[in-house]
Tab-separated table of C-alpha atoms in Angstrom:
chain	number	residue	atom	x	y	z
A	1	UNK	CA	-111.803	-5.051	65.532
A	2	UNK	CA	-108.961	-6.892	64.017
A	3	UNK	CA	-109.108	-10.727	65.864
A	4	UNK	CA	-111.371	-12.699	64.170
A	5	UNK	CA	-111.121	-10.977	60.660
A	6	UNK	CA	-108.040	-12.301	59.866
A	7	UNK	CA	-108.658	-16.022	60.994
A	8	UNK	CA	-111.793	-15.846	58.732
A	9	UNK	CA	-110.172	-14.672	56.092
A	10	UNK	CA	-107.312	-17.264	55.966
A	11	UNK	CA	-110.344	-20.080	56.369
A	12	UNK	CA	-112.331	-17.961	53.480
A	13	UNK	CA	-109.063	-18.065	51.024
A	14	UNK	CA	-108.206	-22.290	51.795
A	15	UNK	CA	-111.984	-23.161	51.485
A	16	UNK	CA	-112.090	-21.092	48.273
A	17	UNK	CA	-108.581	-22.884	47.241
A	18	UNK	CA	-110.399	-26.324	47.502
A	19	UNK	CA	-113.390	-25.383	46.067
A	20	UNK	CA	-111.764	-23.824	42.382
A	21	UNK	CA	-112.869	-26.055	40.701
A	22	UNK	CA	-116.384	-25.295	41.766
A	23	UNK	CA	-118.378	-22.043	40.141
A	24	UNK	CA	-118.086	-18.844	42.658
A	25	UNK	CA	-118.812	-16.324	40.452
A	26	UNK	CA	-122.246	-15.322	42.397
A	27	UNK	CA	-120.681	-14.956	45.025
A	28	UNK	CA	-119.004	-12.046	43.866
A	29	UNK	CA	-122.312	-10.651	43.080
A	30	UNK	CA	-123.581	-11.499	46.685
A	31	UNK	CA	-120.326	-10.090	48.518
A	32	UNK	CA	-121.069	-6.435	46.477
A	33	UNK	CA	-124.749	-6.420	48.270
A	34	UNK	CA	-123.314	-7.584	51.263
A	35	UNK	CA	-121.111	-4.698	51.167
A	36	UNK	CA	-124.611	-2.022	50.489
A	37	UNK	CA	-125.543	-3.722	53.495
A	38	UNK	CA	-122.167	-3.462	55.565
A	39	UNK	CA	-121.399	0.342	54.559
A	40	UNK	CA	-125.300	1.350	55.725
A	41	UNK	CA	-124.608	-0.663	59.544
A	42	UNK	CA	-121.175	1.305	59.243
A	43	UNK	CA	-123.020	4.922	59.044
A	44	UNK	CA	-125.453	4.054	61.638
A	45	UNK	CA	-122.914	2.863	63.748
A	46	UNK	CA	-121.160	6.478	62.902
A	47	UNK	CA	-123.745	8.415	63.567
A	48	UNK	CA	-124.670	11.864	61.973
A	49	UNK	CA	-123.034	14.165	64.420
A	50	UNK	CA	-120.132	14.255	62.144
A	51	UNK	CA	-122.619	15.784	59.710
A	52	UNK	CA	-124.004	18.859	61.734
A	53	UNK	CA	-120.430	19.153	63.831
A	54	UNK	CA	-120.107	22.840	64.224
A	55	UNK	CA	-115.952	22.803	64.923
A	56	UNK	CA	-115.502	24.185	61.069
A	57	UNK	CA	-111.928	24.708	61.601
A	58	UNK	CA	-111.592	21.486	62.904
A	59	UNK	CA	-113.267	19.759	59.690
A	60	UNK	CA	-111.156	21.677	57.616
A	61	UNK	CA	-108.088	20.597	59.059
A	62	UNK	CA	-108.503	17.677	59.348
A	63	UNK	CA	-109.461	16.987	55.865
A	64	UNK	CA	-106.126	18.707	54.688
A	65	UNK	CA	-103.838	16.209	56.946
A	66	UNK	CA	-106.000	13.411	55.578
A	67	UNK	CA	-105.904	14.371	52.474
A	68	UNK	CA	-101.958	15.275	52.489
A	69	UNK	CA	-101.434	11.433	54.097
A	70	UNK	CA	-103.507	9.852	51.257
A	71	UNK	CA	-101.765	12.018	48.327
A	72	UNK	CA	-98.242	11.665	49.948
A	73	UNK	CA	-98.555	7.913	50.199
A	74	UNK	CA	-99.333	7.980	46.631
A	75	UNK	CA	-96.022	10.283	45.433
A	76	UNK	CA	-93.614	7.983	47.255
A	77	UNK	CA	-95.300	4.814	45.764
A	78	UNK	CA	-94.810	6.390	42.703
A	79	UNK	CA	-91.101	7.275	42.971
A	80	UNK	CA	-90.698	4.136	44.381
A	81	UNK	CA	-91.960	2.400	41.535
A	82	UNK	CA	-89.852	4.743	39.004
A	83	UNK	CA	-86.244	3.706	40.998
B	1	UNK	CA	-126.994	-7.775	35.312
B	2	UNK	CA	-123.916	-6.633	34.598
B	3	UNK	CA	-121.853	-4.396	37.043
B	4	UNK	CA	-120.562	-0.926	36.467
B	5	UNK	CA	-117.809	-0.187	39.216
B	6	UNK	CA	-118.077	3.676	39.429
B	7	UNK	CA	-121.494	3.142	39.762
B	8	UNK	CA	-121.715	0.587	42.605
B	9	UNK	CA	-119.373	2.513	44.486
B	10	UNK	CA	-121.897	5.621	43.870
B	11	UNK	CA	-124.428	3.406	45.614
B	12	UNK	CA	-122.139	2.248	48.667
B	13	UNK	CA	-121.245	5.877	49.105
B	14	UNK	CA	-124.922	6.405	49.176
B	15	UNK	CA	-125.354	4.136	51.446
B	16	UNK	CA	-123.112	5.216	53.826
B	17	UNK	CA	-124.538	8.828	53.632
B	18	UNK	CA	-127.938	6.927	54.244
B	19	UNK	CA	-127.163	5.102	57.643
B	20	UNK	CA	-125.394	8.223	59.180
B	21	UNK	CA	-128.523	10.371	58.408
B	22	UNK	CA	-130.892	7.207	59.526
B	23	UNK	CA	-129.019	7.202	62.996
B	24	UNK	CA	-130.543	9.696	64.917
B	25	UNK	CA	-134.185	7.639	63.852
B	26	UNK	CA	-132.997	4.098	63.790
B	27	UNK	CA	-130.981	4.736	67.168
B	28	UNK	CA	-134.234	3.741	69.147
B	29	UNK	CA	-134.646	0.422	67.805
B	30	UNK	CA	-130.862	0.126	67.870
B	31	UNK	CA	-130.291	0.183	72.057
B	32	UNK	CA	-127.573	-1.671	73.894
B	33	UNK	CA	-125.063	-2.138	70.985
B	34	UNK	CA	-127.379	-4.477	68.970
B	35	UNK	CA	-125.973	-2.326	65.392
B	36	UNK	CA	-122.500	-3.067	66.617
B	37	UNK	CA	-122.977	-6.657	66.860
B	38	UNK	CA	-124.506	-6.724	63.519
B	39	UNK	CA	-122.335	-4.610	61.939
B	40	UNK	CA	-119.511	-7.508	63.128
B	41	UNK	CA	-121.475	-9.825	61.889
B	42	UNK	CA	-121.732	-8.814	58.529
B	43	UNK	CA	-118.617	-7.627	58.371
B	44	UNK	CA	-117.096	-11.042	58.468
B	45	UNK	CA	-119.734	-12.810	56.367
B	46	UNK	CA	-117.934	-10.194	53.843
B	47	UNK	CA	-114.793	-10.710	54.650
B	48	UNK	CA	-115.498	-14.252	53.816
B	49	UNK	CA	-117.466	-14.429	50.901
B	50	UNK	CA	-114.444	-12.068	49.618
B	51	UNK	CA	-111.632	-14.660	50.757
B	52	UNK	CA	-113.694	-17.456	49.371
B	53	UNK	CA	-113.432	-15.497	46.065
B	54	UNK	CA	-109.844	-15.087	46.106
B	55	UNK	CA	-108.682	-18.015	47.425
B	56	UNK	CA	-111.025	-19.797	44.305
B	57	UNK	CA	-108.886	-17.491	41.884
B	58	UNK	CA	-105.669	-17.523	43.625
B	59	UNK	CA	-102.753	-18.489	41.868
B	60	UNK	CA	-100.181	-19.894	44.128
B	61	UNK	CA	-97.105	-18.930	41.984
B	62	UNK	CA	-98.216	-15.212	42.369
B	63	UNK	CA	-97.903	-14.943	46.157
B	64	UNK	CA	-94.387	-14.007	46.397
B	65	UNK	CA	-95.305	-10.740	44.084
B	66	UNK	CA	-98.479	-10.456	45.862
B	67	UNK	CA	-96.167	-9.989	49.012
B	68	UNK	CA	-93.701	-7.619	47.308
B	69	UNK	CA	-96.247	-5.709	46.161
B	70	UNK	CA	-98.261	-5.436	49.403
B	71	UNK	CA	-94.506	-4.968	51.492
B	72	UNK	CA	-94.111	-2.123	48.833
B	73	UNK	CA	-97.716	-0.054	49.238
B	74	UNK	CA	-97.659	-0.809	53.395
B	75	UNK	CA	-94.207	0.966	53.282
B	76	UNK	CA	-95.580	4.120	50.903
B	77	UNK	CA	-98.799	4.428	53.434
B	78	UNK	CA	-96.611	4.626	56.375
B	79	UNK	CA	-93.899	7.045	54.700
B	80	UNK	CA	-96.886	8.977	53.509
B	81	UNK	CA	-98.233	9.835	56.446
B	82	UNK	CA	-94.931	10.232	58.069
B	83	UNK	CA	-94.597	12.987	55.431
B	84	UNK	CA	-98.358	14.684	55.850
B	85	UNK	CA	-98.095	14.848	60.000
B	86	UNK	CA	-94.105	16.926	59.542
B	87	UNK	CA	-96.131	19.378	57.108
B	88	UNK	CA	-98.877	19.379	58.976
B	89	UNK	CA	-96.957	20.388	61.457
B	90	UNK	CA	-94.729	22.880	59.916
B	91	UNK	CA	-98.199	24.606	58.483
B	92	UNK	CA	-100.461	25.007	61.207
B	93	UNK	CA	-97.984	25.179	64.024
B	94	UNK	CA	-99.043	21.965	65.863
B	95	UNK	CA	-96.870	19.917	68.095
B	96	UNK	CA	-95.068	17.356	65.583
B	97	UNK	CA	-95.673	14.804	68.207
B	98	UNK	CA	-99.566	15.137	67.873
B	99	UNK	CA	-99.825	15.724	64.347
B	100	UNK	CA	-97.765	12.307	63.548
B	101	UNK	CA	-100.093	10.749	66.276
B	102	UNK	CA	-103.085	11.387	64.009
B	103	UNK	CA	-101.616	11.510	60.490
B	104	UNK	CA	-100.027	7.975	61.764
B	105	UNK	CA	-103.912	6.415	62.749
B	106	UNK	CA	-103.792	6.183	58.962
B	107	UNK	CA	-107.805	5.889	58.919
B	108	UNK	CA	-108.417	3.704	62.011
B	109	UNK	CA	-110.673	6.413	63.921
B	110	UNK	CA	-111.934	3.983	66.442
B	111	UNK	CA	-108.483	3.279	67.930
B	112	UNK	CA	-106.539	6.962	66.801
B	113	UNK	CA	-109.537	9.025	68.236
B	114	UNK	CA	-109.256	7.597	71.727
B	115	UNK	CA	-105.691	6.959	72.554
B	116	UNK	CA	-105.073	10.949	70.989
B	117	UNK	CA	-107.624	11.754	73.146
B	118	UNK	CA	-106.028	9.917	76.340
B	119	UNK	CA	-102.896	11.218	75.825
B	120	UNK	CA	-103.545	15.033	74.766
B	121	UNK	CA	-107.285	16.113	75.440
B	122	UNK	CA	-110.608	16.114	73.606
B	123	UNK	CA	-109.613	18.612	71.140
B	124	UNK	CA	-107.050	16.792	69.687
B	125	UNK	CA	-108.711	13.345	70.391
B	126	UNK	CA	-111.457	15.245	67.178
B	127	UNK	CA	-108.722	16.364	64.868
B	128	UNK	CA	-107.609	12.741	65.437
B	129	UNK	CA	-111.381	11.033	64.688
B	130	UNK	CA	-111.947	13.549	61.762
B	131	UNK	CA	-108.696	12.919	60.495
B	132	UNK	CA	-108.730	9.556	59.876
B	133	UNK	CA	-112.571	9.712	59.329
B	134	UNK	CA	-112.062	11.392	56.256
B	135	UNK	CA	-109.334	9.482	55.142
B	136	UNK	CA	-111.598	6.679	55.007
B	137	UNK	CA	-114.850	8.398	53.809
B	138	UNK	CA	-112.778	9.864	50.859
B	139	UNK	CA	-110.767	6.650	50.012
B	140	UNK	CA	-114.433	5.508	49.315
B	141	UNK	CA	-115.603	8.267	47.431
B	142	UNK	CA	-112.307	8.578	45.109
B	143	UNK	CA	-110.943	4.799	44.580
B	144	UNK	CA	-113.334	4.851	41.552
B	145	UNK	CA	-111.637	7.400	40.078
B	146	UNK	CA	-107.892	7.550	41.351
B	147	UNK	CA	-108.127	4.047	39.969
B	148	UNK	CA	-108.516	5.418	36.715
B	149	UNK	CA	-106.241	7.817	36.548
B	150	UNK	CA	-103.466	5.772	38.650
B	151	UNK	CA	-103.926	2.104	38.398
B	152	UNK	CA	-106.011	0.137	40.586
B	153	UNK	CA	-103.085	-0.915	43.007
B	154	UNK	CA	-101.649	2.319	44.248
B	155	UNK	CA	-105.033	3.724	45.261
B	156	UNK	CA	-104.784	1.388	48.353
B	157	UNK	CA	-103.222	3.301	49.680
B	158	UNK	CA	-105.856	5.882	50.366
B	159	UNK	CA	-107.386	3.606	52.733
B	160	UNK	CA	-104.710	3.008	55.025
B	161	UNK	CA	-105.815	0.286	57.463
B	162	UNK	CA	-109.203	0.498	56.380
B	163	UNK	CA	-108.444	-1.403	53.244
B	164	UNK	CA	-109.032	-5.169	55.492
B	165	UNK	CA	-112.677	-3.689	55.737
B	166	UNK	CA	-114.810	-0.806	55.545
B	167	UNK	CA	-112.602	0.262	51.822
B	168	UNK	CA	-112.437	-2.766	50.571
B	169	UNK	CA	-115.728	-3.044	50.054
B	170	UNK	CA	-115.225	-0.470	47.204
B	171	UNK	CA	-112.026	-2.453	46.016
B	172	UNK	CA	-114.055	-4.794	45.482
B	173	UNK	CA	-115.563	-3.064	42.785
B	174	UNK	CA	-113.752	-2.254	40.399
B	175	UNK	CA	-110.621	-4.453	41.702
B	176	UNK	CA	-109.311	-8.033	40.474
B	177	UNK	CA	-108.562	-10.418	42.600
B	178	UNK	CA	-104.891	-9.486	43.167
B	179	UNK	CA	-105.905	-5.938	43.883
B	180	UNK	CA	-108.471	-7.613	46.538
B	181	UNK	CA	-106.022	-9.535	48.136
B	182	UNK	CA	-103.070	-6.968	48.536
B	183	UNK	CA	-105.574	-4.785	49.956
B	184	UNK	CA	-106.169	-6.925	52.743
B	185	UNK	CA	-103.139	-7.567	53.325
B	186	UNK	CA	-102.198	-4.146	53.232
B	187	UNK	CA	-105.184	-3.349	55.532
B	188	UNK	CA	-103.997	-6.447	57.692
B	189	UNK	CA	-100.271	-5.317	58.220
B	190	UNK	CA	-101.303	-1.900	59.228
B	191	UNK	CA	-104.053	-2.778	61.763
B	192	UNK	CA	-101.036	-4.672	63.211
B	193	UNK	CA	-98.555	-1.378	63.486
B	194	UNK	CA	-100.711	1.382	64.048
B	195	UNK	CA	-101.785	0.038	67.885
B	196	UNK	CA	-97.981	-0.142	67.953
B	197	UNK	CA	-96.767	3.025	66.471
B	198	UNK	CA	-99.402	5.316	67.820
B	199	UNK	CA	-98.944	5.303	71.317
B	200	UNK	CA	-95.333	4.492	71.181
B	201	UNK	CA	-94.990	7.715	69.724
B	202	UNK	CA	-97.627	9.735	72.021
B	203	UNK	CA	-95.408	8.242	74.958
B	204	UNK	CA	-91.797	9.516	73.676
């Protein structure tokens, strides 16, 4: 998952750096229809069994801890920011 | 055509929501692994047409807040989570060990769900997919709005490690390109701890 992203990424940001001068504004535009496209592959990829999963308790508590991690992240950023 | 963020992310969500349901019928055509490969290969035509983007806007000068920023929201994730597996813990009764296993995956469900799994059973190797499952699915559905109603910066941390791909999609959005590129980074750093962290801890 994480080896090539990275090196493209670094190539994306110096061939963008050279080419500033140059118009890239569509390519914002494309990259948001790229990501339509990317988010559909990711959900067939998935699957649907998450859907019709019949472990309730399981879904349930596992959206709490997710939830907790996401909003807890958020507090201590916050107090961070506020020291 | 000019585009509305909360919107577009309504649209990716869909999207989402529409290959899941289309597996069980597209699965036929899709046989030996043929989605995954394209699913990598779009995924880093994105992640370049993004970097191309930001490196066109970047402002060199920035960078060291750029870093202090991203240092800053990689710390609050991990803390974060830290946090939600002790009260997991302390709530439900389960072993503090496991719950920081999962809480720690911090949305990377492909590489939580199976070392959880290979360390403590099938049961917990779920919890662990779900977990972090849903802390990507929701960073999708609510960075629209958290962004709102916190800034579009501390939001990224929703996402966890996810924010280097599937989430920044939506970050894309509504965020400018500073937002872009400390989510990657962000993303970036944490796809480099969590194969670290996780089983470290699951082998204490």
């Amino acid at each position: 998952m994480l080896s090539p992203i990275i090196p493209v990424f670094i190539l994306g940001i110096i061939v963008g750096y050279l080419l500033r001068k140059m118009r890239t504004g569509f390519l914002g535009r494309i990259s948001l229809w790229i990501a339509v496209i990317l988010l559909f592959l990711t959900g067939l990829d998935l699957g649907s069994s998450w859907l019709y999963t019949s472990f309730g308790l399981m879904l349930l508590l596992s959206l709490v801890l997710a939830v907790m991690a996401m909003i807890f992240g958020v507090i201590v950023q916050v107090a961070v920011e506020k020291r | 055509m000019k585009y509305n963020g909360i919107l577009f992310s309504i649209i990716l969500l869909a999207s989402f929501l529409t290959g899941s349901l289309a597996s069980n019928r597209i699965s036929l055509v899709c046989q030996a692994n043929t989605c995954s490969y394209l699913l990598q290969f779009v995924l880093l035509l994105f992640v370049f047409i993004v970097s191309i983007e930001v490196g066109s806007k970047l402002d060199i000068s920035r960078l060291n807040e750029i870093f202090t920023k991203t240092w800053s929201l990689v710390s609050s994730t991990i803390v974060g989570s830290l946090i939600a597996g002790v009260v997991f813990s302390l709530l439900f009764s389960y072993s503090i060990k496991l719950s920081l296993a999962i809480s720690l995956g911090m949305g990377w469900y492909s590489f939580d769900a199976p070392t959880v799994e290979a360390y403590s059973g099938s049961m917990a190797g779920s919890l662990a997919f779900f977990a972090n499952f849903f802390r990507e699915f929701l960073t999708i559905a609510l960075y629209p709005v958290a962004s709102k109603l916190i800034g579009k910066t501390r939001p990224i941390i929703f996402g966890g490690a996810t924010t280097m791909d599937t989430s920044l999609t939506v970050i894309k959005t509504i965020g400018d390109t500073d937002t872009i590129a400390v989510a990657f980074m962000h993303g970036a750093f944490l796809t480099l701890i969590v194969p670290l962290l996780v089983p470290a801890l699951l082998s204490i």
